[in-house]
mmCIF file of C-alpha atoms in Angstrom:
data_model
loop_
_atom_site.group_PDB
_atom_site.id
_atom_site.type_symbol
_atom_site.label_atom_id
_atom_site.label_comp_id
_atom_site.label_asym_id
_atom_site.label_seq_id
_atom_site.Cartn_x
_atom_site.Cartn_y
_atom_site.Cartn_z
ATOM 1 C CA ASP A 248 100.015 115.028 80.972
ATOM 2 C CA SER A 249 96.813 115.291 82.615
ATOM 3 C CA GLY A 250 97.240 119.003 82.558
ATOM 4 C CA VAL A 251 96.739 119.441 86.589
ATOM 5 C CA THR A 252 99.718 120.537 87.910
ATOM 6 C CA GLN A 253 100.344 119.828 91.752
ATOM 7 C CA THR A 254 103.615 121.213 93.863
ATOM 8 C CA PRO A 255 105.621 120.371 95.518
ATOM 9 C CA LYS A 256 105.688 116.890 94.730
ATOM 10 C CA HIS A 257 107.438 115.572 97.593
ATOM 11 C CA LEU A 258 107.109 117.491 101.264
ATOM 12 C CA ILE A 259 108.973 115.823 104.384
ATOM 13 C CA THR A 260 108.101 118.068 107.679
ATOM 14 C CA ALA A 261 107.729 117.663 111.010
ATOM 15 C CA THR A 262 105.080 116.849 113.575
ATOM 16 C CA GLY A 263 103.244 119.900 114.303
ATOM 17 C CA GLN A 264 104.148 122.206 111.330
ATOM 18 C CA ARG A 265 101.994 123.475 108.682
ATOM 19 C CA VAL A 266 102.117 123.054 104.726
ATOM 20 C CA THR A 267 100.389 124.075 101.788
ATOM 21 C CA LEU A 268 100.177 122.168 98.832
ATOM 22 C CA ARG A 269 99.335 123.873 95.645
ATOM 23 C CA CYS A 270 97.301 122.689 92.405
ATOM 24 C CA SER A 271 96.786 124.176 89.321
ATOM 25 C CA PRO A 272 93.880 122.545 87.364
ATOM 26 C CA ARG A 273 93.264 121.914 83.725
ATOM 27 C CA SER A 274 92.627 125.157 81.667
ATOM 28 C CA GLY A 275 89.148 125.769 81.349
ATOM 29 C CA ASP A 276 88.261 123.549 84.412
ATOM 30 C CA LEU A 277 86.237 124.956 87.006
ATOM 31 C CA SER A 278 86.133 122.370 89.644
ATOM 32 C CA VAL A 279 88.806 120.773 91.751
ATOM 33 C CA TYR A 280 88.853 117.854 94.218
ATOM 34 C CA TRP A 281 91.270 116.953 96.791
ATOM 35 C CA TYR A 282 92.201 113.563 97.855
ATOM 36 C CA GLN A 283 94.224 111.786 100.378
ATOM 37 C CA GLN A 284 95.457 108.448 99.722
ATOM 38 C CA SER A 285 96.955 106.286 102.665
ATOM 39 C CA LEU A 286 98.209 102.961 102.408
ATOM 40 C CA ASP A 287 95.160 101.541 104.859
ATOM 41 C CA GLN A 288 92.524 103.586 103.772
ATOM 42 C CA GLY A 289 92.777 104.085 100.079
ATOM 43 C CA LEU A 290 91.598 107.222 98.191
ATOM 44 C CA GLN A 291 89.661 109.633 100.477
ATOM 45 C CA PHE A 292 87.737 112.124 99.330
ATOM 46 C CA LEU A 293 88.163 115.383 101.213
ATOM 47 C CA ILE A 294 86.817 118.616 99.640
ATOM 48 C CA GLN A 295 85.632 120.093 96.306
ATOM 49 C CA TYR A 296 85.839 123.640 94.855
ATOM 50 C CA TYR A 297 83.620 124.873 91.893
ATOM 51 C CA ASN A 298 84.572 128.701 90.499
ATOM 52 C CA GLY A 299 85.754 129.665 94.069
ATOM 53 C CA GLU A 300 83.164 128.426 96.323
ATOM 54 C CA GLU A 301 83.157 125.125 98.127
ATOM 55 C CA ARG A 302 80.888 122.578 97.112
ATOM 56 C CA ALA A 303 81.197 119.164 98.767
ATOM 57 C CA LYS A 304 83.129 118.553 101.658
ATOM 58 C CA GLY A 305 84.355 114.650 102.465
ATOM 59 C CA ASN A 306 86.487 113.412 105.564
ATOM 60 C CA ILE A 307 88.449 116.260 106.072
ATOM 61 C CA LEU A 308 90.068 116.838 109.316
ATOM 62 C CA GLU A 309 89.501 120.369 111.104
ATOM 63 C CA ARG A 310 93.148 120.916 111.053
ATOM 64 C CA PHE A 311 93.104 120.967 106.915
ATOM 65 C CA SER A 312 91.532 123.535 105.175
ATOM 66 C CA ALA A 313 91.448 124.761 101.376
ATOM 67 C CA GLN A 314 89.978 127.481 99.159
ATOM 68 C CA GLN A 315 89.866 128.188 95.758
ATOM 69 C CA PHE A 316 91.216 131.381 94.021
ATOM 70 C CA PRO A 317 90.146 133.724 91.447
ATOM 71 C CA ASP A 318 92.419 132.433 89.016
ATOM 72 C CA LEU A 319 91.038 128.621 89.800
ATOM 73 C CA HIS A 320 93.969 127.387 91.291
ATOM 74 C CA SER A 321 93.541 125.928 94.770
ATOM 75 C CA GLU A 322 95.724 125.455 98.091
ATOM 76 C CA LEU A 323 95.277 122.721 100.395
ATOM 77 C CA ASN A 324 96.313 124.205 103.688
ATOM 78 C CA LEU A 325 97.584 121.086 106.637
ATOM 79 C CA SER A 326 98.325 122.111 110.364
ATOM 80 C CA SER A 327 99.378 120.778 113.369
ATOM 81 C CA LEU A 328 100.700 117.810 111.375
ATOM 82 C CA GLU A 329 100.348 114.557 113.053
ATOM 83 C CA LEU A 330 102.372 111.244 111.753
ATOM 84 C CA GLY A 331 99.031 109.924 110.187
ATOM 85 C CA ASP A 332 98.771 112.642 107.980
ATOM 86 C CA SER A 333 101.716 111.137 106.103
ATOM 87 C CA ALA A 334 99.859 110.391 102.672
ATOM 88 C CA LEU A 335 99.770 110.787 99.027
ATOM 89 C CA TYR A 336 97.430 114.044 98.310
ATOM 90 C CA PHE A 337 96.043 114.493 94.976
ATOM 91 C CA CYS A 338 94.493 117.530 93.653
ATOM 92 C CA ALA A 339 91.769 116.397 90.721
ATOM 93 C CA SER A 340 89.991 118.774 87.766
ATOM 94 C CA SER A 341 86.977 118.269 85.783
ATOM 95 C CA GLU A 342 84.999 120.434 83.704
ATOM 96 C CA TYR A 343 81.609 120.273 85.522
ATOM 97 C CA ARG A 344 79.090 118.667 82.788
ATOM 98 C CA ASP A 345 76.062 116.449 84.140
ATOM 99 C CA ARG A 346 76.747 112.368 83.123
ATOM 100 C CA ASP A 347 80.341 113.822 81.234
ATOM 101 C CA GLU A 348 82.196 114.900 84.097
ATOM 102 C CA LYS A 349 85.647 113.068 84.155
ATOM 103 C CA LEU A 350 88.254 113.650 86.857
ATOM 104 C CA PHE A 351 91.882 114.107 85.885
ATOM 105 C CA PHE A 352 94.366 113.874 88.393
ATOM 106 C CA GLY A 353 97.631 115.642 89.004
ATOM 107 C CA SER A 354 101.144 113.756 89.947
ATOM 108 C CA GLY A 355 100.248 114.381 93.581
ATOM 109 C CA THR A 356 102.202 115.596 96.640
ATOM 110 C CA GLN A 357 103.779 113.146 98.698
ATOM 111 C CA LEU A 358 103.853 114.231 102.589
ATOM 112 C CA SER A 359 105.821 112.641 104.925
ATOM 113 C CA VAL A 360 105.594 113.708 108.673
ATOM 114 C CA LEU A 361 108.377 112.598 110.989
ATOM 115 C CA ALA B 189 77.982 101.664 103.707
ATOM 116 C CA GLN B 190 80.636 100.527 101.054
ATOM 117 C CA LYS B 191 79.572 102.494 97.504
ATOM 118 C CA ILE B 192 82.447 100.878 95.421
ATOM 119 C CA THR B 193 83.433 97.087 96.054
ATOM 120 C CA GLN B 194 86.407 95.331 94.030
ATOM 121 C CA THR B 195 86.527 92.272 95.848
ATOM 122 C CA GLN B 196 89.866 90.917 94.228
ATOM 123 C CA PRO B 197 92.914 92.646 96.360
ATOM 124 C CA GLY B 198 95.001 91.310 93.908
ATOM 125 C CA MET B 199 95.209 89.323 90.499
ATOM 126 C CA PHE B 200 97.618 87.775 88.322
ATOM 127 C CA VAL B 201 97.367 87.244 84.299
ATOM 128 C CA GLN B 202 99.846 86.233 81.970
ATOM 129 C CA GLU B 203 101.042 88.773 78.932
ATOM 130 C CA LYS B 204 98.967 88.663 75.648
ATOM 131 C CA GLU B 205 95.934 87.049 77.807
ATOM 132 C CA ALA B 206 92.657 88.972 78.628
ATOM 133 C CA VAL B 207 91.288 89.875 82.471
ATOM 134 C CA THR B 208 88.433 91.380 84.112
ATOM 135 C CA LEU B 209 88.780 93.107 87.104
ATOM 136 C CA ASP B 210 85.458 93.435 89.428
ATOM 137 C CA CYS B 211 83.252 96.546 90.423
ATOM 138 C CA THR B 212 80.272 96.567 91.927
ATOM 139 C CA TYR B 213 78.453 99.717 92.981
ATOM 140 C CA ASP B 214 75.402 101.094 95.071
ATOM 141 C CA THR B 215 73.301 103.634 94.464
ATOM 142 C CA SER B 216 69.669 104.855 94.475
ATOM 143 C CA ASP B 217 70.392 107.535 91.517
ATOM 144 C CA GLN B 218 69.332 106.786 88.445
ATOM 145 C CA SER B 219 71.762 109.169 86.760
ATOM 146 C CA TYR B 220 75.201 108.375 87.458
ATOM 147 C CA GLY B 221 78.815 107.220 85.989
ATOM 148 C CA LEU B 222 81.150 104.961 86.535
ATOM 149 C CA PHE B 223 84.762 105.120 86.110
ATOM 150 C CA TRP B 224 88.226 103.299 86.106
ATOM 151 C CA TYR B 225 91.425 104.820 87.014
ATOM 152 C CA LYS B 226 94.676 102.940 86.918
ATOM 153 C CA GLN B 227 97.867 103.782 89.406
ATOM 154 C CA PRO B 228 101.220 102.300 88.154
ATOM 155 C CA SER B 229 104.068 102.466 90.965
ATOM 156 C CA SER B 230 105.297 105.765 89.889
ATOM 157 C CA GLY B 231 101.590 106.818 91.726
ATOM 158 C CA GLU B 232 100.291 108.808 89.075
ATOM 159 C CA MET B 233 96.397 108.177 88.662
ATOM 160 C CA ILE B 234 95.210 108.010 84.614
ATOM 161 C CA PHE B 235 91.662 107.780 83.481
ATOM 162 C CA LEU B 236 90.981 104.822 81.413
ATOM 163 C CA ILE B 237 87.196 104.805 81.079
ATOM 164 C CA TYR B 238 83.995 106.069 81.308
ATOM 165 C CA GLN B 239 80.189 104.449 81.356
ATOM 166 C CA GLY B 240 77.010 106.576 81.662
ATOM 167 C CA SER B 241 74.331 104.855 83.255
ATOM 168 C CA TYR B 242 71.948 105.761 80.843
ATOM 169 C CA ASP B 243 74.744 104.129 77.909
ATOM 170 C CA GLU B 244 72.930 101.583 76.221
ATOM 171 C CA GLN B 245 76.636 100.368 74.783
ATOM 172 C CA ASN B 246 79.634 99.245 76.535
ATOM 173 C CA ALA B 247 82.501 101.683 76.654
ATOM 174 C CA THR B 248 85.214 100.780 75.175
ATOM 175 C CA GLU B 249 88.736 102.653 74.792
ATOM 176 C CA GLY B 250 91.439 100.699 72.684
ATOM 177 C CA ARG B 251 92.312 97.689 74.976
ATOM 178 C CA TYR B 252 89.982 98.231 77.289
ATOM 179 C CA SER B 253 86.140 97.657 77.734
ATOM 180 C CA LEU B 254 83.771 97.843 80.439
ATOM 181 C CA ASN B 255 81.128 95.294 81.218
ATOM 182 C CA PHE B 256 78.215 97.188 82.332
ATOM 183 C CA GLN B 257 75.473 95.033 83.885
ATOM 184 C CA LYS B 258 72.917 97.962 85.180
ATOM 185 C CA ALA B 259 70.454 95.688 87.073
ATOM 186 C CA ARG B 260 73.342 93.602 88.770
ATOM 187 C CA LYS B 261 75.340 96.997 89.555
ATOM 188 C CA SER B 262 78.415 96.152 87.910
ATOM 189 C CA ALA B 263 80.925 97.748 85.745
ATOM 190 C CA ASN B 264 83.708 95.330 85.400
ATOM 191 C CA LEU B 265 86.894 96.394 83.416
ATOM 192 C CA VAL B 266 88.238 94.330 81.018
ATOM 193 C CA ILE B 267 91.677 94.306 79.901
ATOM 194 C CA SER B 268 92.545 92.641 76.634
ATOM 195 C CA ALA B 269 96.158 91.347 75.193
ATOM 196 C CA SER B 270 97.938 92.291 78.593
ATOM 197 C CA GLN B 271 100.976 94.001 78.325
ATOM 198 C CA LEU B 272 103.814 94.055 81.016
ATOM 199 C CA GLY B 273 102.894 97.689 81.408
ATOM 200 C CA ASP B 274 99.728 97.303 82.688
ATOM 201 C CA SER B 275 101.147 95.962 85.836
ATOM 202 C CA ALA B 276 99.310 98.354 88.339
ATOM 203 C CA MET B 277 96.650 99.376 90.824
ATOM 204 C CA TYR B 278 93.190 99.984 89.360
ATOM 205 C CA PHE B 279 90.441 101.817 91.036
ATOM 206 C CA CYS B 280 86.643 101.718 90.383
ATOM 207 C CA ALA B 281 84.919 104.816 91.093
ATOM 208 C CA MET B 282 81.386 106.345 90.599
ATOM 209 C CA ARG B 283 80.108 109.966 90.474
ATOM 210 C CA GLU B 284 76.231 110.304 91.537
ATOM 211 C CA THR B 285 74.646 113.274 89.835
ATOM 212 C CA TYR B 286 73.320 114.714 93.097
ATOM 213 C CA GLY B 287 76.515 113.852 95.565
ATOM 214 C CA GLN B 288 78.255 115.572 92.867
ATOM 215 C CA ASN B 289 81.480 113.365 94.289
ATOM 216 C CA PHE B 290 83.703 110.538 93.226
ATOM 217 C CA VAL B 291 83.654 107.704 95.557
ATOM 218 C CA PHE B 292 86.586 105.313 94.920
ATOM 219 C CA GLY B 293 86.705 101.650 95.298
ATOM 220 C CA PRO B 294 89.758 100.114 97.405
ATOM 221 C CA GLY B 295 91.496 99.106 94.429
ATOM 222 C CA THR B 296 92.952 95.800 92.547
ATOM 223 C CA ARG B 297 96.439 95.261 92.160
ATOM 224 C CA LEU B 298 97.217 93.685 89.003
ATOM 225 C CA SER B 299 100.226 91.635 87.904
ATOM 226 C CA VAL B 300 101.173 90.793 84.338
ATOM 227 C CA LEU B 301 103.588 87.878 83.839
ATOM 228 C CA PRO B 302 105.777 87.264 81.360
#
């Protein structure tokens, strides 16, 4: 158990809908990362937050947004869903220390858009 | 440009034998970190081993060791005495200090044969 909690584990929804994925980082970790893993594109970095502020942005679509709350949990919002958004979405947390930072992943949310 | 290259999409190894999974990386940073993660069929991402760019010794964690050749920009994972439970996808990743983001390679699927 990595200590990173993601909910829900599975999500089935229809095109055009909106969903929210939730992540609780490990106790003490200030940084949260979101990744998307699809079969044809591997692990793609979406966005990173550090202590409530956006730190880095990757290939995140405009239909997607995220935030990190004062208690450090994070939510990833996906709207106007398309079939191609079906993927495994990972949250990971790390304690931000230069050179010794390690990512610890949650178990992921499997999103299926029908 | 690809920052992390894993040239072996799939590999087979006999149980109890050693296996090397290749990883090459591209960075202009002097300080960076290299990581290996394991993803079994259940989907979770498990941290295996870390190597800092300034570390002179190759990292080891139990049956895992990292063959770090800085001049060649390679960070190969060596698994000794393979076990059936080692069958999984293996991802090499890099964190550049100033990028503050983890970049993942496409992965290598390892199958351990009885």
